[in-house]
Short mmCIF file of C-alpha atoms in Angstrom, two decimals:
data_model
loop_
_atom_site.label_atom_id
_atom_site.label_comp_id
_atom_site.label_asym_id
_atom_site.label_seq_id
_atom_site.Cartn_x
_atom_site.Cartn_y
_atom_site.Cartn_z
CA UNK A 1 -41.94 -12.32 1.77
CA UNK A 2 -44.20 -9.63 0.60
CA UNK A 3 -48.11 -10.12 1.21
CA UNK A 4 -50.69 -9.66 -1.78
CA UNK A 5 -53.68 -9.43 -1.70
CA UNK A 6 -56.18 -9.06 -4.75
CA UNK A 7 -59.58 -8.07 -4.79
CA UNK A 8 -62.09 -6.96 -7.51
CA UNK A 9 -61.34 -10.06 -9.63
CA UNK A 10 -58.72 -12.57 -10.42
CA UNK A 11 -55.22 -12.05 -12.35
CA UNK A 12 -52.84 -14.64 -13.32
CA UNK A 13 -49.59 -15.74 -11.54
CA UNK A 14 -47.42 -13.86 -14.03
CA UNK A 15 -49.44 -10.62 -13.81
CA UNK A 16 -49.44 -10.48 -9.95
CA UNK A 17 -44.79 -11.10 -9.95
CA UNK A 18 -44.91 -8.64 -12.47
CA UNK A 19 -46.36 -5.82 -10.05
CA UNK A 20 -44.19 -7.21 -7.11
CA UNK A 21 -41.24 -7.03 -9.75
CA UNK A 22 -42.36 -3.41 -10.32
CA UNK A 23 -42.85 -2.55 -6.64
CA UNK A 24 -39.15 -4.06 -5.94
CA UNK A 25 -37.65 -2.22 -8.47
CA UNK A 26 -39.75 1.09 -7.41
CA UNK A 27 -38.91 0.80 -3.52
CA UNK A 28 -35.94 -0.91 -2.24
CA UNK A 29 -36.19 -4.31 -1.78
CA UNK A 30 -37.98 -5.67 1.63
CA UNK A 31 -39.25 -1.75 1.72
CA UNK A 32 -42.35 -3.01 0.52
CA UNK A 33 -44.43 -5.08 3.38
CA UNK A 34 -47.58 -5.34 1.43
CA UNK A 35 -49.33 -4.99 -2.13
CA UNK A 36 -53.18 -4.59 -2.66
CA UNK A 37 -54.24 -4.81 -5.83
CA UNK A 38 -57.69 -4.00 -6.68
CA UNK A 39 -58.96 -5.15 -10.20
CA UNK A 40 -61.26 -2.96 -11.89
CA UNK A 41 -62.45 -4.74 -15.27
CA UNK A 42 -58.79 -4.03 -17.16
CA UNK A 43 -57.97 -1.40 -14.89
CA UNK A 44 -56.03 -2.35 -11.46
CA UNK A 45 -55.20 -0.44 -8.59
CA UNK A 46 -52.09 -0.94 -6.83
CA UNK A 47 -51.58 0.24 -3.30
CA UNK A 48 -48.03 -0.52 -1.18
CA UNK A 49 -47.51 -0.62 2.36
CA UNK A 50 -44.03 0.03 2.83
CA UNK A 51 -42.18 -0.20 6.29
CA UNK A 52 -41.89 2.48 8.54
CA UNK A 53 -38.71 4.42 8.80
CA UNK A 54 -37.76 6.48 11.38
CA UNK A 55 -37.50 10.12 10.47
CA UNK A 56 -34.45 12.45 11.71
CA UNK A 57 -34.86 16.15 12.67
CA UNK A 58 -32.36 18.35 10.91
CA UNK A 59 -31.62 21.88 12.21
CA UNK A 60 -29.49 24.81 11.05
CA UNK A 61 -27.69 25.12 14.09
CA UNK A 62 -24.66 27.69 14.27
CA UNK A 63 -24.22 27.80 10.03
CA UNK A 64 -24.42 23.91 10.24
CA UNK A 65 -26.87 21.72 9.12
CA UNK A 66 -27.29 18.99 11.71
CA UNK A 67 -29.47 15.89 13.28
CA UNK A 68 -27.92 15.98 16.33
CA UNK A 69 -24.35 17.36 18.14
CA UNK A 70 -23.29 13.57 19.48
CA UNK A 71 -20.50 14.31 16.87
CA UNK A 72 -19.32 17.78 17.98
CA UNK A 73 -16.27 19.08 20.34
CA UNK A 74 -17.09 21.36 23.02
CA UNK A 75 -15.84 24.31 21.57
CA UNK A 76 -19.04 23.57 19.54
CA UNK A 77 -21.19 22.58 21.87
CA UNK A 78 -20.47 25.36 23.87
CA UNK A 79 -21.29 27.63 21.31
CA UNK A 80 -24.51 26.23 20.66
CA UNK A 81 -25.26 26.53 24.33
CA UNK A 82 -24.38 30.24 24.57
CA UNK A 83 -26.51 31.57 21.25
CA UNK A 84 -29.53 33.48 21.61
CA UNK A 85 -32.57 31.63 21.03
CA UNK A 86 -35.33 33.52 19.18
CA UNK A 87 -38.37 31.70 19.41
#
């Protein structure tokens, strides 16, 4: 269940599941942990806090673009391990 919180004023029931309609339909679904909504005469402010995700490194390794080399053969690996670095 997604948290909202409103500030600034008051809006009714139907406006406030229409912006977490639109913030569903924006992020995936349970993406979205929070809503603020800030009400500024018949203005409003939306801000989301979505969930963290965990971000993945990718490197051009060898002609290949890859997160990791879990996946290769040693053949691979091997000629990973063997390049010249320039740092």
């Amino acid at each position: 269940m997604m948290q909202v919180n409103v500030t600034g004023g008051t809006i009714s029931d139907q406006e406030r599941d229409a912006y977490i309609a639109r913030a569903n339909s924006k992020y995936a679904i349970g993406t979205v942990q929070a809503l603020d909504i800030h009400v500024d005469g018949d203005y409003v402010d939306l801000r989301y806090h979505l969930t963290p995700r965990p971000f993945s490194r990718i490197r051009r390794i060898t002609g290949y673009l890859v997160g990791d080399m879990s996946h290769w053969n040693n053949a691979k690996a091997a000629e990973e391990r063997d390049r010249v670095k320039h740092i």
